[in-house]
């Protein structure tokens, strides 16, 4: 049986070793009953669909891991694969596969070339699927999948999650990633790494908690230490940590010590992109201190999303008290730790005033802190993407081409799409547009330090309201300051591009084809 596995990256040149498909490949290779019966092929580079199809040699099963940044490309590859190899079984898995029966019916009705959809954790389910094929057993015997049968969709339900993650072999340690590095020595810019699975939070805009049933499971520290040693020896400098809440487990300080030890010993890995525990605590300070003292580059997330109690209730989120938020930020900055506050634009129950008040409330006097604005995206399987939720909060949306800042791309290659919230019943599109301009204008003034010192002086020494000050500059520029007017006009134009269904990042004449985030322009 010839099995091909794919996990295409984003439509950029940023390729990370693909953890999901790597772990699935490792689990297949570790199954002794499949040994000698399955010829396994990993194809993870984002090449043209035609190039991918040409790499096949009479495939029996083709598996794809899909998410919002590779779904359109994956569907194109899968469609062509089915046309050329109609007997091959096309299997989809990953975060963008639906769990709701109605949505599954719509998906299979639209994409009839997909045969099977794996629901939830995929390693054990996919191997069970291979066993059923080799034994000529019906698909009804495989739990955790949905499939088509004579025009009807059959949903076999969810498979129970694996509580002992160490039963899944490590692609770092069993040679799987060694093979990929040897095949593509100059392609990968880093790795995706996972120390836990699951999220105890069930925010309406995110699927992490619902998908994992709110239980956090963990890999053994012995395994994690060995994986870090592999990264160091292979001179992997960048690590994207796929944990939902690093710092939520007591043993995470031990994991941080492993990270620090490897960097001190080998100089690798040196940069970590971490999703910290949503409700930060002094435990995060302890872990951050370990990384800071080692010289590792990182930032601490203070994930507020909104400062409005009504918004937090609408999105099923409970934040740390404001006094704790400010105290933690002050303590981290005093220790020379970089922090940033996450704010979402487009949440239900948010208004122009509550959004802009929250932004100015998050501002600090130190250069070690800043805020990041994320536009709300509607993701598959989230509560926020349900029709009843959309109707309840009057959510307005646009489907836009996905693109990334600080990238020079061929527009024809941007085949992925994202659904961006551009208004709600409490923030009509006009107010969303105003909030967009205010937020990114303030990010330029404050985060990029154009007026940071001056604004701190005004607030701390003259008791000036920074929200009113920012609004004054935006309004004043219309008739009095041509340079600032151009900035404001550009921001309004970028927001309008999204309202017109365009990309969320933009180009500017002085920088050619490079795309930039709004405040950077």
Short mmCIF file of C-alpha atoms in Angstrom, two decimals:
data_model
loop_
_atom_site.label_atom_id
_atom_site.label_comp_id
_atom_site.label_asym_id
_atom_site.label_seq_id
_atom_site.Cartn_x
_atom_site.Cartn_y
_atom_site.Cartn_z
CA UNK A 1 0.00 0.00 0.00
CA UNK A 2 1.42 3.36 -1.02
CA UNK A 3 0.54 6.15 1.42
CA UNK A 4 1.31 9.83 0.81
CA UNK A 5 1.06 12.41 3.60
CA UNK A 6 0.95 16.20 3.15
CA UNK A 7 1.02 19.22 5.42
CA UNK A 8 1.53 22.27 3.25
CA UNK A 9 2.87 25.42 4.85
CA UNK A 10 1.69 29.01 4.34
CA UNK A 11 2.02 30.59 0.88
CA UNK A 12 5.34 32.16 1.96
CA UNK A 13 8.94 31.06 2.13
CA UNK A 14 8.63 30.29 5.84
CA UNK A 15 8.79 26.51 6.13
CA UNK A 16 8.73 24.86 9.54
CA UNK A 17 9.23 21.14 10.07
CA UNK A 18 5.59 19.90 10.05
CA UNK A 19 4.82 18.44 13.46
CA UNK A 20 1.33 17.03 12.79
CA UNK A 21 2.32 14.98 9.76
CA UNK A 22 5.67 14.15 11.37
CA UNK A 23 3.98 12.56 14.37
CA UNK A 24 1.51 10.70 12.17
CA UNK A 25 4.37 9.32 10.06
CA UNK A 26 6.22 8.25 13.20
CA UNK A 27 3.16 6.43 14.54
CA UNK A 28 2.66 4.61 11.23
CA UNK A 29 6.30 3.54 11.11
CA UNK A 30 6.16 2.29 14.71
CA UNK A 31 3.21 -0.05 14.00
CA UNK A 32 4.81 -3.47 13.51
CA UNK A 33 1.75 -4.87 11.72
CA UNK A 34 2.10 -2.18 9.03
CA UNK A 35 5.82 -2.70 8.60
CA UNK A 36 6.58 -3.98 5.10
CA UNK A 37 2.98 -3.44 4.04
CA UNK A 38 2.92 0.37 3.85
CA UNK A 39 5.25 2.44 1.68
CA UNK A 40 5.17 5.87 3.34
CA UNK A 41 5.96 9.13 1.53
CA UNK A 42 6.07 12.61 3.08
CA UNK A 43 5.57 15.58 0.77
CA UNK A 44 5.33 18.84 2.65
CA UNK A 45 6.65 21.60 0.38
CA UNK A 46 4.15 24.04 -1.07
CA UNK A 47 4.77 23.27 -4.72
CA UNK A 48 2.24 23.63 -7.53
CA UNK A 49 -0.56 21.08 -7.50
CA UNK A 50 0.71 19.64 -10.79
CA UNK A 51 4.21 19.17 -9.33
CA UNK A 52 2.81 17.37 -6.28
CA UNK A 53 0.72 15.03 -8.43
CA UNK A 54 3.72 14.21 -10.60
CA UNK A 55 5.55 12.95 -7.50
CA UNK A 56 2.96 10.19 -6.94
CA UNK A 57 3.53 6.57 -7.88
CA UNK A 58 0.10 4.86 -7.99
CA UNK A 59 -1.02 6.05 -4.51
CA UNK A 60 -3.53 4.04 -2.49
CA UNK A 61 -4.13 6.57 0.30
CA UNK A 62 -3.38 10.31 0.27
CA UNK A 63 -3.67 12.11 3.61
CA UNK A 64 -3.76 15.88 4.11
CA UNK A 65 -3.51 17.96 7.29
CA UNK A 66 -5.49 21.14 6.70
CA UNK A 67 -5.79 24.52 8.35
CA UNK A 68 -6.82 28.01 7.22
CA UNK A 69 -3.41 28.79 5.69
CA UNK A 70 -3.27 25.72 3.42
CA UNK A 71 -6.90 24.66 2.84
CA UNK A 72 -7.36 26.12 -0.66
CA UNK A 73 -4.06 24.72 -1.93
CA UNK A 74 -4.80 21.34 -0.35
CA UNK A 75 -8.24 21.16 -1.98
CA UNK A 76 -6.66 21.92 -5.36
CA UNK A 77 -4.08 19.14 -4.92
CA UNK A 78 -6.71 16.67 -3.67
CA UNK A 79 -9.04 17.40 -6.61
CA UNK A 80 -6.31 16.79 -9.19
CA UNK A 81 -5.14 13.69 -7.33
CA UNK A 82 -8.64 12.19 -7.44
CA UNK A 83 -8.95 12.97 -11.15
CA UNK A 84 -5.70 11.19 -11.98
CA UNK A 85 -6.00 8.40 -9.40
CA UNK A 86 -9.75 7.84 -8.86
CA UNK A 87 -9.20 4.67 -6.80
CA UNK A 88 -6.95 6.44 -4.28
CA UNK A 89 -8.60 7.25 -0.94
CA UNK A 90 -8.41 10.98 -0.16
CA UNK A 91 -8.32 11.62 3.61
CA UNK A 92 -8.52 15.03 5.30
CA UNK A 93 -7.59 15.76 8.91
CA UNK A 94 -6.50 18.70 11.03
CA UNK A 95 -8.15 21.79 12.58
CA UNK A 96 -10.09 22.76 9.43
CA UNK A 97 -12.00 19.47 9.22
CA UNK A 98 -15.55 19.86 10.47
CA UNK A 99 -17.10 18.08 13.45
CA UNK A 100 -20.69 19.26 12.99
CA UNK A 101 -22.87 16.89 10.95
CA UNK A 102 -24.56 19.65 8.92
CA UNK A 103 -21.21 21.22 8.07
CA UNK A 104 -19.83 17.81 7.11
CA UNK A 105 -22.76 17.32 4.74
CA UNK A 106 -22.04 20.69 3.15
CA UNK A 107 -18.31 19.93 2.91
CA UNK A 108 -18.70 16.51 1.27
CA UNK A 109 -21.42 17.88 -1.00
CA UNK A 110 -19.10 20.61 -2.22
CA UNK A 111 -15.90 18.54 -2.34
CA UNK A 112 -17.00 15.11 -3.48
CA UNK A 113 -13.39 14.10 -4.20
CA UNK A 114 -12.69 13.86 -0.45
CA UNK A 115 -13.51 10.35 0.78
CA UNK A 116 -12.81 10.46 4.52
CA UNK A 117 -12.55 13.19 7.14
CA UNK A 118 -10.67 12.42 10.37
CA UNK A 119 -12.23 14.14 13.37
CA UNK A 120 -10.08 15.12 16.35
CA UNK A 121 -6.65 13.65 17.09
CA UNK A 122 -5.50 11.93 13.96
CA UNK A 123 -2.63 9.57 14.70
CA UNK A 124 -4.49 6.59 16.15
CA UNK A 125 -7.52 7.10 13.91
CA UNK A 126 -5.48 7.22 10.70
CA UNK A 127 -3.56 4.06 11.59
CA UNK A 128 -6.86 2.33 12.37
CA UNK A 129 -8.07 3.43 8.95
CA UNK A 130 -5.02 1.85 7.28
CA UNK A 131 -5.67 -1.40 9.18
CA UNK A 132 -9.28 -1.45 8.01
CA UNK A 133 -8.18 -1.01 4.39
CA UNK A 134 -5.61 -3.80 4.58
CA UNK A 135 -8.17 -6.10 6.18
CA UNK A 136 -10.93 -5.16 3.72
CA UNK A 137 -13.12 -4.01 6.58
CA UNK A 138 -15.89 -1.43 6.08
CA UNK A 139 -15.23 2.16 7.12
CA UNK A 140 -18.01 1.83 9.69
CA UNK A 141 -15.52 -0.11 11.84
CA UNK A 142 -13.23 2.93 12.22
CA UNK A 143 -14.12 5.35 15.00
CA UNK A 144 -13.41 9.07 14.72
CA UNK A 145 -14.08 9.51 10.99
CA UNK A 146 -16.79 10.80 8.68
CA UNK A 147 -17.22 9.52 5.11
CA UNK A 148 -19.54 9.40 2.16
CA UNK A 149 -21.65 6.37 1.30
CA UNK A 150 -24.14 6.48 -1.60
CA UNK A 151 -24.66 10.21 -1.29
CA UNK A 152 -25.07 10.16 2.49
CA UNK A 153 -22.53 11.24 5.11
CA UNK A 154 -21.83 8.78 7.90
CA UNK A 155 -20.31 10.17 11.10
CA UNK A 156 -18.66 7.58 13.32
CA UNK A 157 -18.33 9.96 16.24
CA UNK A 158 -15.31 11.13 18.18
CA UNK A 159 -12.54 8.78 19.26
CA UNK A 160 -11.49 9.11 22.89
CA UNK A 161 -8.40 11.27 23.26
CA UNK A 162 -5.11 9.61 24.07
CA UNK A 163 -4.09 10.49 27.62
CA UNK A 164 -0.56 9.06 27.42
CA UNK A 165 1.04 11.12 24.65
CA UNK A 166 4.30 9.20 24.85
CA UNK A 167 2.66 6.30 22.99
CA UNK A 168 3.10 8.56 19.96
CA UNK A 169 6.72 8.24 18.77
CA UNK A 170 8.72 11.42 18.29
CA UNK A 171 9.58 12.44 14.70
CA UNK A 172 12.55 14.31 16.17
CA UNK A 173 13.98 11.12 17.65
CA UNK A 174 13.01 8.29 15.28
CA UNK A 175 14.65 9.67 12.12
CA UNK A 176 11.56 11.11 10.45
CA UNK A 177 12.80 14.69 10.60
CA UNK A 178 16.37 13.60 9.85
CA UNK A 179 15.09 12.31 6.50
CA UNK A 180 13.31 15.60 5.75
CA UNK A 181 16.36 17.68 6.66
CA UNK A 182 18.59 15.50 4.49
CA UNK A 183 16.16 15.78 1.56
CA UNK A 184 15.69 19.56 1.92
CA UNK A 185 18.80 20.90 3.69
CA UNK A 186 18.21 24.59 2.89
CA UNK A 187 14.43 24.84 3.17
CA UNK A 188 13.43 24.76 6.82
CA UNK A 189 13.67 27.90 8.96
CA UNK A 190 12.60 26.26 12.22
CA UNK A 191 10.42 23.65 13.86
CA UNK A 192 7.00 23.34 15.45
CA UNK A 193 7.24 21.75 18.89
CA UNK A 194 4.61 20.49 21.31
CA UNK A 195 5.03 19.84 25.05
CA UNK A 196 1.31 19.57 25.90
CA UNK A 197 -2.03 19.15 24.13
CA UNK A 198 -5.30 20.73 25.02
CA UNK A 199 -6.67 24.00 26.39
CA UNK A 200 -8.89 24.48 29.46
CA UNK A 201 -10.47 27.63 28.01
CA UNK A 202 -13.44 27.70 25.63
CA UNK A 203 -13.26 31.16 24.07
CA UNK A 204 -15.92 31.54 21.39
CA UNK A 205 -13.45 32.77 18.73
CA UNK A 206 -11.09 29.81 19.19
CA UNK A 207 -11.49 26.05 18.68
CA UNK A 208 -8.62 24.88 20.88
CA UNK A 209 -10.67 24.20 24.00
CA UNK A 210 -13.70 22.69 22.26
CA UNK A 211 -11.53 20.50 20.03
CA UNK A 212 -9.57 19.06 22.93
CA UNK A 213 -12.40 18.84 25.45
CA UNK A 214 -10.65 21.23 27.83
CA UNK A 215 -8.16 18.62 29.13
CA UNK A 216 -4.43 19.35 28.99
CA UNK A 217 -2.24 16.29 28.52
CA UNK A 218 1.55 16.32 28.47
CA UNK A 219 4.60 14.56 27.09
CA UNK A 220 7.22 13.24 29.50
CA UNK A 221 10.04 15.61 30.44
CA UNK A 222 12.58 12.95 29.44
CA UNK A 223 11.24 12.95 25.89
CA UNK A 224 11.15 16.75 25.71
CA UNK A 225 14.74 17.03 26.90
CA UNK A 226 15.83 14.58 24.18
CA UNK A 227 13.91 16.52 21.51
CA UNK A 228 15.59 19.76 22.56
CA UNK A 229 18.95 18.03 22.35
CA UNK A 230 18.09 16.99 18.77
CA UNK A 231 17.18 20.59 17.87
CA UNK A 232 20.41 21.90 19.36
CA UNK A 233 22.56 19.33 17.59
CA UNK A 234 20.82 20.09 14.29
CA UNK A 235 21.31 23.84 14.85
CA UNK A 236 17.61 24.66 14.82
CA UNK A 237 17.46 28.30 15.88
CA UNK A 238 13.71 29.06 15.75
CA UNK A 239 11.01 27.11 17.62
CA UNK A 240 7.28 27.73 17.33
CA UNK A 241 5.74 26.18 20.44
CA UNK A 242 2.33 24.70 19.63
CA UNK A 243 1.15 24.60 23.26
CA UNK A 244 -1.99 26.63 23.91
CA UNK A 245 -0.85 27.71 27.39
CA UNK A 246 2.86 27.40 28.11
CA UNK A 247 3.29 27.91 31.84
CA UNK A 248 0.03 26.23 32.82
CA UNK A 249 1.80 23.12 34.16
CA UNK A 250 4.04 23.13 37.22
CA UNK A 251 6.71 21.22 35.32
CA UNK A 252 6.94 23.96 32.63
CA UNK A 253 9.71 25.58 34.66
CA UNK A 254 11.66 22.34 34.22
CA UNK A 255 11.02 22.44 30.47
CA UNK A 256 12.25 26.04 30.41
CA UNK A 257 15.40 24.91 32.20
CA UNK A 258 16.00 22.32 29.46
CA UNK A 259 15.56 25.10 26.87
CA UNK A 260 18.06 27.30 28.70
CA UNK A 261 20.57 24.48 29.16
CA UNK A 262 20.62 23.62 25.46
CA UNK A 263 21.12 27.23 24.46
CA UNK A 264 23.95 27.71 26.94
CA UNK A 265 25.59 24.49 25.80
CA UNK A 266 25.11 24.64 22.02
CA UNK A 267 23.82 28.14 21.15
CA UNK A 268 20.59 26.57 19.80
CA UNK A 269 17.60 26.97 19.80
CA UNK A 270 17.81 30.72 20.43
CA UNK A 271 14.35 32.08 19.55
CA UNK A 272 11.02 30.76 20.86
CA UNK A 273 7.54 31.86 19.79
CA UNK A 274 5.44 30.98 22.84
CA UNK A 275 1.70 31.07 23.52
CA UNK A 276 1.74 31.72 27.23
CA UNK A 277 -0.97 30.66 29.68
CA UNK A 278 -3.98 32.89 29.09
CA UNK A 279 -4.31 34.10 32.67
CA UNK A 280 -0.70 34.94 33.48
CA UNK A 281 0.61 34.59 37.03
CA UNK A 282 3.85 34.90 38.97
CA UNK A 283 4.70 31.42 37.64
CA UNK A 284 5.19 33.01 34.22
CA UNK A 285 7.72 35.40 35.74
CA UNK A 286 9.69 32.45 37.15
CA UNK A 287 9.77 30.71 33.76
CA UNK A 288 10.59 33.93 31.91
CA UNK A 289 13.50 34.57 34.26
CA UNK A 290 15.00 31.21 33.33
CA UNK A 291 14.84 32.04 29.63
CA UNK A 292 16.02 35.63 30.05
CA UNK A 293 19.09 34.67 32.07
CA UNK A 294 20.07 32.16 29.38
CA UNK A 295 19.89 34.84 26.65
CA UNK A 296 16.99 33.21 24.77
CA UNK A 297 14.83 35.56 22.70
CA UNK A 298 11.12 35.50 23.56
CA UNK A 299 8.24 37.75 24.57
CA UNK A 300 5.59 37.32 27.25
CA UNK A 301 1.99 37.52 26.09
CA UNK A 302 -0.57 39.26 28.29
CA UNK A 303 -3.59 37.92 26.47
CA UNK A 304 -6.45 40.27 27.38
CA UNK A 305 -8.33 40.38 24.00
CA UNK A 306 -10.64 43.04 25.45
CA UNK A 307 -10.94 45.18 28.57
CA UNK A 308 -14.76 45.19 28.40
CA UNK A 309 -16.68 42.96 30.83
CA UNK A 310 -19.59 42.66 28.36
CA UNK A 311 -17.25 41.49 25.61
CA UNK A 312 -15.55 38.94 27.86
CA UNK A 313 -18.94 37.50 28.81
CA UNK A 314 -19.97 37.28 25.14
CA UNK A 315 -16.79 35.37 24.19
CA UNK A 316 -16.90 33.07 27.28
CA UNK A 317 -13.63 34.36 28.67
CA UNK A 318 -12.48 35.35 32.14
CA UNK A 319 -9.39 37.53 32.37
CA UNK A 320 -7.13 38.20 35.31
CA UNK A 321 -8.11 41.31 37.35
CA UNK A 322 -6.81 44.58 35.93
CA UNK A 323 -4.69 45.29 38.99
CA UNK A 324 -3.01 41.90 38.51
CA UNK A 325 -2.48 42.64 34.82
CA UNK A 326 -0.73 45.94 35.52
CA UNK A 327 1.24 44.49 38.42
CA UNK A 328 2.53 41.56 36.36
CA UNK A 329 3.48 43.80 33.45
CA UNK A 330 5.31 46.22 35.75
CA UNK A 331 7.20 43.39 37.47
CA UNK A 332 8.23 41.74 34.18
CA UNK A 333 9.38 45.01 32.64
CA UNK A 334 11.39 45.85 35.76
CA UNK A 335 13.26 42.58 35.16
CA UNK A 336 13.89 43.62 31.53
CA UNK A 337 11.40 41.10 30.14
CA UNK A 338 9.60 42.05 26.91
CA UNK A 339 5.81 41.94 27.17
CA UNK A 340 2.93 42.59 24.81
CA UNK A 341 -0.83 42.84 25.23
CA UNK A 342 -3.10 41.13 22.69
CA UNK A 343 -6.22 43.06 21.67
CA UNK A 344 -8.80 41.74 19.19
CA UNK A 345 -10.72 44.05 16.85
CA UNK A 346 -14.21 42.86 15.92
CA UNK A 347 -15.38 41.01 19.03
CA UNK A 348 -19.11 40.89 19.85
CA UNK A 349 -20.38 43.56 22.27
CA UNK A 350 -17.30 45.72 21.62
CA UNK A 351 -17.92 49.35 20.68
CA UNK A 352 -15.64 52.01 19.23
CA UNK A 353 -15.31 53.56 22.68
CA UNK A 354 -14.66 50.32 24.57
CA UNK A 355 -12.06 49.23 22.00
CA UNK A 356 -10.18 52.53 21.93
CA UNK A 357 -10.43 52.92 25.72
CA UNK A 358 -8.95 49.44 26.11
CA UNK A 359 -6.03 50.22 23.81
CA UNK A 360 -5.06 53.38 25.67
CA UNK A 361 -5.54 51.59 28.97
CA UNK A 362 -2.96 48.97 27.95
CA UNK A 363 -0.19 51.52 27.23
CA UNK A 364 2.94 51.47 29.41
CA UNK A 365 5.74 53.96 29.93
CA UNK A 366 8.47 51.41 29.17
CA UNK A 367 10.03 50.51 25.82
CA UNK A 368 9.84 46.84 26.86
CA UNK A 369 6.07 46.68 26.40
CA UNK A 370 3.70 47.14 23.45
CA UNK A 371 0.29 45.98 22.22
CA UNK A 372 -0.71 43.90 19.19
CA UNK A 373 -4.03 44.25 17.36
CA UNK A 374 -5.41 41.09 15.79
CA UNK A 375 -8.39 41.24 13.46
CA UNK A 376 -10.99 38.67 14.47
CA UNK A 377 -11.12 35.75 12.03
CA UNK A 378 -14.00 33.28 11.85
CA UNK A 379 -12.48 29.79 12.11
CA UNK A 380 -14.00 26.40 11.39
CA UNK A 381 -15.73 24.67 14.33
CA UNK A 382 -15.68 27.75 16.61
CA UNK A 383 -18.75 28.90 18.48
CA UNK A 384 -18.37 32.34 16.90
CA UNK A 385 -18.70 30.83 13.43
CA UNK A 386 -22.08 29.23 14.17
CA UNK A 387 -25.10 30.76 12.41
CA UNK A 388 -26.98 31.34 15.68
CA UNK A 389 -24.00 33.14 17.22
CA UNK A 390 -23.53 35.27 14.09
CA UNK A 391 -27.22 36.24 14.16
CA UNK A 392 -27.24 36.93 17.90
CA UNK A 393 -24.40 39.44 17.74
CA UNK A 394 -25.01 40.77 14.24
CA UNK A 395 -21.59 39.72 13.00
CA UNK A 396 -20.59 41.12 9.60
CA UNK A 397 -17.74 39.49 7.70
CA UNK A 398 -15.62 39.56 4.56
CA UNK A 399 -13.75 36.75 2.81
CA UNK A 400 -10.28 38.06 1.98
CA UNK A 401 -7.14 36.65 0.43
CA UNK A 402 -4.62 35.63 3.07
CA UNK A 403 -1.26 37.39 3.04
CA UNK A 404 1.50 38.07 5.53
CA UNK A 405 3.42 41.20 6.45
CA UNK A 406 7.11 41.61 5.61
CA UNK A 407 6.82 39.25 2.66
CA UNK A 408 7.42 39.79 -1.05
CA UNK A 409 4.97 37.53 -2.83
CA UNK A 410 3.58 36.80 -6.24
CA UNK A 411 -0.11 37.74 -5.99
CA UNK A 412 -1.01 34.73 -8.11
CA UNK A 413 0.37 32.47 -5.37
CA UNK A 414 -1.93 33.88 -2.70
CA UNK A 415 -4.61 31.23 -3.02
CA UNK A 416 -5.64 31.00 0.63
CA UNK A 417 -8.56 32.86 2.18
CA UNK A 418 -9.62 34.06 5.61
CA UNK A 419 -12.94 35.34 6.91
CA UNK A 420 -12.50 38.63 8.78
CA UNK A 421 -15.11 40.17 11.08
CA UNK A 422 -15.71 43.78 9.98
CA UNK A 423 -18.63 44.71 12.22
CA UNK A 424 -21.16 43.65 14.82
CA UNK A 425 -24.46 44.96 16.14
CA UNK A 426 -22.54 47.14 18.64
CA UNK A 427 -19.74 48.10 16.25
CA UNK A 428 -21.19 48.81 12.78
CA UNK A 429 -18.83 48.69 9.82
CA UNK A 430 -18.28 52.46 10.00
CA UNK A 431 -17.19 52.19 13.64
CA UNK A 432 -15.04 49.14 12.86
CA UNK A 433 -13.32 51.25 10.19
CA UNK A 434 -12.74 54.10 12.68
CA UNK A 435 -11.44 51.63 15.27
CA UNK A 436 -9.08 50.14 12.69
CA UNK A 437 -7.59 53.53 11.85
CA UNK A 438 -7.33 54.61 15.49
CA UNK A 439 -5.73 51.32 16.56
CA UNK A 440 -3.08 51.10 13.89
CA UNK A 441 -2.33 54.84 14.03
CA UNK A 442 -1.76 54.51 17.79
CA UNK A 443 0.42 51.43 17.15
CA UNK A 444 2.64 53.53 14.92
CA UNK A 445 2.87 56.38 17.40
CA UNK A 446 3.37 54.20 20.45
CA UNK A 447 4.70 50.76 19.52
CA UNK A 448 7.13 52.10 16.91
CA UNK A 449 8.12 54.94 19.30
CA UNK A 450 7.31 57.83 16.97
CA UNK A 451 5.69 59.76 19.84
CA UNK A 452 6.11 57.34 22.73
CA UNK A 453 8.16 59.59 25.04
CA UNK A 454 6.09 62.66 24.26
CA UNK A 455 2.79 60.84 24.88
CA UNK A 456 4.03 59.47 28.19
CA UNK A 457 4.99 63.00 29.20
CA UNK A 458 1.55 64.31 28.28
CA UNK A 459 -0.23 61.58 30.21
CA UNK A 460 1.98 61.44 33.29
CA UNK A 461 2.90 65.12 33.69
CA UNK A 462 0.00 66.96 32.07
CA UNK A 463 -2.85 64.47 32.69
CA UNK A 464 -3.73 64.45 28.99
CA UNK A 465 -6.24 61.79 27.84
CA UNK A 466 -4.25 59.84 25.22
CA UNK A 467 -7.40 58.67 23.46
CA UNK A 468 -8.53 62.26 22.89
CA UNK A 469 -4.99 63.23 21.93
CA UNK A 470 -4.80 60.48 19.27
CA UNK A 471 -8.23 61.40 17.91
CA UNK A 472 -7.15 65.05 17.80
CA UNK A 473 -4.09 64.25 15.64
CA UNK A 474 -6.19 62.13 13.25
CA UNK A 475 -8.81 64.89 12.89
CA UNK A 476 -6.31 67.77 12.81
CA UNK A 477 -4.36 66.15 9.97
CA UNK A 478 -7.27 66.58 7.56
CA UNK A 479 -6.60 70.27 7.04
CA UNK A 480 -3.30 71.11 8.67
CA UNK A 481 -0.60 68.50 8.27
CA UNK A 482 -0.07 66.87 4.84
CA UNK A 483 2.42 64.21 6.03
CA UNK A 484 0.15 62.94 8.79
CA UNK A 485 -2.85 63.28 6.49
CA UNK A 486 -1.21 60.86 4.06
CA UNK A 487 -0.71 58.35 6.91
CA UNK A 488 -4.32 58.65 8.02
CA UNK A 489 -5.59 58.44 4.45
CA UNK A 490 -3.47 55.31 3.86
CA UNK A 491 -4.92 53.67 6.98
CA UNK A 492 -8.47 54.45 5.91
CA UNK A 493 -7.65 53.00 2.48
CA UNK A 494 -6.22 49.81 4.03
CA UNK A 495 -9.32 49.35 6.15
CA UNK A 496 -11.49 49.93 3.09
CA UNK A 497 -9.50 47.28 1.22
CA UNK A 498 -10.65 44.71 3.79
CA UNK A 499 -14.23 45.99 3.61
CA UNK A 500 -13.97 45.49 -0.16
CA UNK A 501 -12.78 41.89 0.31
CA UNK A 502 -9.08 42.57 -0.21
CA UNK A 503 -5.99 41.55 1.76
CA UNK A 504 -5.35 42.55 5.38
CA UNK A 505 -1.79 43.67 4.58
CA UNK A 506 -0.78 46.23 2.00
CA UNK A 507 1.95 47.44 -0.29
CA UNK A 508 3.36 50.96 -0.42
CA UNK A 509 5.01 52.54 -3.43
CA UNK A 510 8.38 53.13 -1.75
CA UNK A 511 8.84 49.44 -0.93
CA UNK A 512 7.84 47.70 -4.15
CA UNK A 513 6.06 44.36 -3.86
CA UNK A 514 6.71 43.84 -0.15
CA UNK A 515 3.58 43.56 2.00
CA UNK A 516 3.43 45.32 5.36
CA UNK A 517 1.12 45.48 8.35
CA UNK A 518 -0.78 48.78 8.55
CA UNK A 519 1.12 50.47 11.38
CA UNK A 520 4.48 49.60 9.78
CA UNK A 521 3.51 51.36 6.55
#
